Amino acid sequence: MTDATLKLKDMPPLTGTVETGGDYVRFRTQADLDQSALGDPLEGMVEMDGRREEVVLESAHPYRPTPGLEDGPEGVELTLRRRKPSA
């Protein structure tokens, strides 16, 4: 996973880690997010590896590492769809 910053419309920037694949970005953060604020599709920008990509929030749900397979704290996982799919 790569360190990243996510800026969603009308929300303060979030820091976390990302994993990319195809047209989607999986963003994990420890931020305390209001789930009701994440209900509607939100547009934003994710900054990772020195580049920026436009994204749309598809879903958000609590994240808990799988014991024995993953390390790290609990948090929130956001699924983001890239506005311009990767080539």
Coordinates of N, CA and C in Angstrom, one line a residue, residues 4-66:
A4 N -1.2 8.2 0.9 CA -2.0 9.1 0.0 C -2.8 10.0 0.8
T5 N -3.2 11.1 0.1 CA -4.2 12.1 0.7 C -5.4 12.1 -0.2
L6 N -6.5 12.1 0.4 CA -7.8 12.2 -0.3 C -8.5 13.5 0.1
K7 N -9.0 14.2 -0.9 CA -9.7 15.4 -0.7 C -11.1 15.2 -1.4
L8 N -12.1 15.0 -0.6 CA -13.5 14.9 -1.1 C -14.2 16.2 -1.0
K9 N -15.1 16.5 -1.8 CA -15.8 17.8 -1.9 C -16.5 18.1 -0.5
D10 N -16.2 19.3 0.0 CA -16.8 19.8 1.2 C -16.4 19.1 2.5
M11 N -15.2 18.4 2.4 CA -14.7 17.6 3.6 C -13.2 18.0 3.7
P12 N -12.7 17.9 5.0 CA -11.2 18.2 5.2 C -10.5 17.0 4.5
P13 N -9.2 17.3 4.2 CA -8.4 16.2 3.6 C -8.2 15.0 4.5
L14 N -8.1 13.8 4.0 CA -7.9 12.6 4.7 C -6.6 12.0 4.3
T15 N -5.9 11.5 5.3 CA -4.6 10.8 5.0 C -4.9 9.3 5.2
G16 N -4.1 8.5 4.5 CA -4.3 7.0 4.6 C -3.4 6.3 3.6
T17 N -3.8 5.1 3.3 CA -3.0 4.3 2.3 C -3.9 3.9 1.2
V18 N -3.4 3.7 0.0 CA -4.1 3.3 -1.1 C -3.6 2.0 -1.8
E19 N -4.5 1.3 -2.4 CA -4.1 0.2 -3.3 C -4.9 0.4 -4.5
T20 N -4.3 0.3 -5.7 CA -4.9 0.6 -6.9 C -5.1 -0.6 -7.8
G21 N -6.1 -0.6 -8.6 CA -6.3 -1.8 -9.5 C -7.3 -1.4 -10.5
G22 N -7.0 -1.4 -11.8 CA -7.9 -1.1 -12.9 C -8.5 0.3 -12.7
D23 N -9.9 0.3 -12.7 CA -10.6 1.6 -12.6 C -10.9 2.1 -11.2
Y24 N -10.3 1.3 -10.2 CA -10.7 1.6 -8.8 C -9.4 1.9 -7.9
V25 N -9.7 2.6 -6.8 CA -8.7 2.9 -5.8 C -9.3 2.5 -4.5
R26 N -8.6 1.7 -3.7 CA -9.1 1.4 -2.3 C -8.3 2.2 -1.4
F27 N -8.9 3.1 -0.6 CA -8.3 4.0 0.3 C -8.7 3.6 1.7
R28 N -7.7 3.4 2.6 CA -7.9 3.1 4.0 C -7.4 4.3 4.8
T29 N -8.2 4.6 5.8 CA -7.9 5.7 6.7 C -8.4 5.4 8.1
Q30 N -7.7 6.0 9.1 CA -8.1 5.9 10.5 C -9.0 7.1 10.9
A31 N -9.3 8.0 10.0 CA -10.1 9.1 10.3 C -11.5 8.7 10.8
D32 N -12.0 9.5 11.7 CA -13.4 9.2 12.3 C -14.4 9.9 11.3
L33 N -15.0 9.2 10.4 CA -15.9 9.8 9.4 C -17.3 9.6 9.7
D34 N -18.1 10.6 9.4 CA -19.6 10.6 9.6 C -20.1 9.8 8.4
Q35 N -20.6 8.6 8.6 CA -21.1 7.7 7.6 C -22.3 8.4 6.8
S36 N -23.0 9.2 7.4 CA -24.2 9.9 6.7 C -23.6 10.9 5.7
A37 N -22.5 11.5 6.0 CA -21.9 12.4 5.0 C -21.3 11.7 3.8
L38 N -21.1 10.4 3.9 CA -20.6 9.6 2.8 C -21.7 8.9 2.0
G39 N -22.9 9.2 2.2 CA -24.0 8.4 1.6 C -24.2 8.8 0.1
D40 N -24.0 10.0 -0.3 CA -24.2 10.4 -1.7 C -22.8 10.3 -2.4
P41 N -22.9 10.1 -3.7 CA -21.6 10.0 -4.5 C -20.9 11.4 -4.3
L42 N -19.6 11.3 -3.9 CA -18.8 12.5 -3.7 C -17.7 12.5 -4.7
E43 N -17.4 13.6 -5.3 CA -16.2 13.7 -6.2 C -15.1 14.2 -5.4
G44 N -13.9 13.9 -5.8 CA -12.7 14.3 -5.1 C -11.4 14.1 -5.9
M45 N -10.3 14.2 -5.2 CA -9.0 14.1 -5.8 C -8.2 13.3 -4.8
V46 N -7.5 12.3 -5.3 CA -6.5 11.5 -4.5 C -5.1 11.8 -5.0
E47 N -4.2 12.1 -4.0 CA -2.8 12.4 -4.3 C -2.0 11.2 -3.8
M48 N -1.2 10.5 -4.8 CA -0.4 9.4 -4.4 C 0.7 9.3 -5.4
D49 N 1.9 8.9 -4.9 CA 3.1 8.7 -5.7 C 3.4 10.0 -6.6
G50 N 3.1 11.2 -6.0 CA 3.5 12.4 -6.7 C 2.5 12.8 -7.8
R51 N 1.4 12.1 -7.9 CA 0.4 12.5 -9.0 C -1.0 12.6 -8.4
R52 N -1.9 13.2 -9.1 CA -3.3 13.4 -8.6 C -4.2 12.7 -9.6
E53 N -5.3 12.2 -9.1 CA -6.3 11.5 -9.9 C -7.7 12.0 -9.4
E54 N -8.6 12.3 -10.3 CA -9.9 12.6 -10.0 C -10.7 11.3 -9.7
V55 N -11.4 11.3 -8.6 CA -12.2 10.1 -8.2 C -13.6 10.4 -7.8
V56 N -14.4 9.3 -7.7 CA -15.8 9.4 -7.2 C -15.9 8.4 -6.1
L57 N -16.4 8.7 -5.0 CA -16.6 7.8 -3.9 C -17.7 6.8 -4.2
E58 N -17.4 5.5 -4.2 CA -18.4 4.5 -4.5 C -19.0 3.9 -3.3
S59 N -18.2 3.6 -2.3 CA -18.7 3.1 -1.0 C -17.7 3.3 0.1
A60 N -18.2 3.1 1.3 CA -17.4 3.3 2.5 C -17.9 2.3 3.6
H61 N -17.0 1.6 4.2 CA -17.4 0.7 5.3 C -16.2 0.5 6.3
P62 N -16.6 0.1 7.5 CA -15.5 -0.1 8.5 C -14.5 -1.2 8.0
Y63 N -13.3 -1.0 8.4 CA -12.2 -2.0 8.0 C -11.6 -2.5 9.3
R64 N -11.4 -3.8 9.3 CA -10.7 -4.5 10.4 C -9.7 -5.5 9.8
P65 N -8.4 -5.3 10.2 CA -7.4 -6.3 9.6 C -7.7 -7.7 10.0
T66 N -7.4 -8.6 9.0 CA -7.6 -10.0 9.3 C -6.4 -10.6 10.1

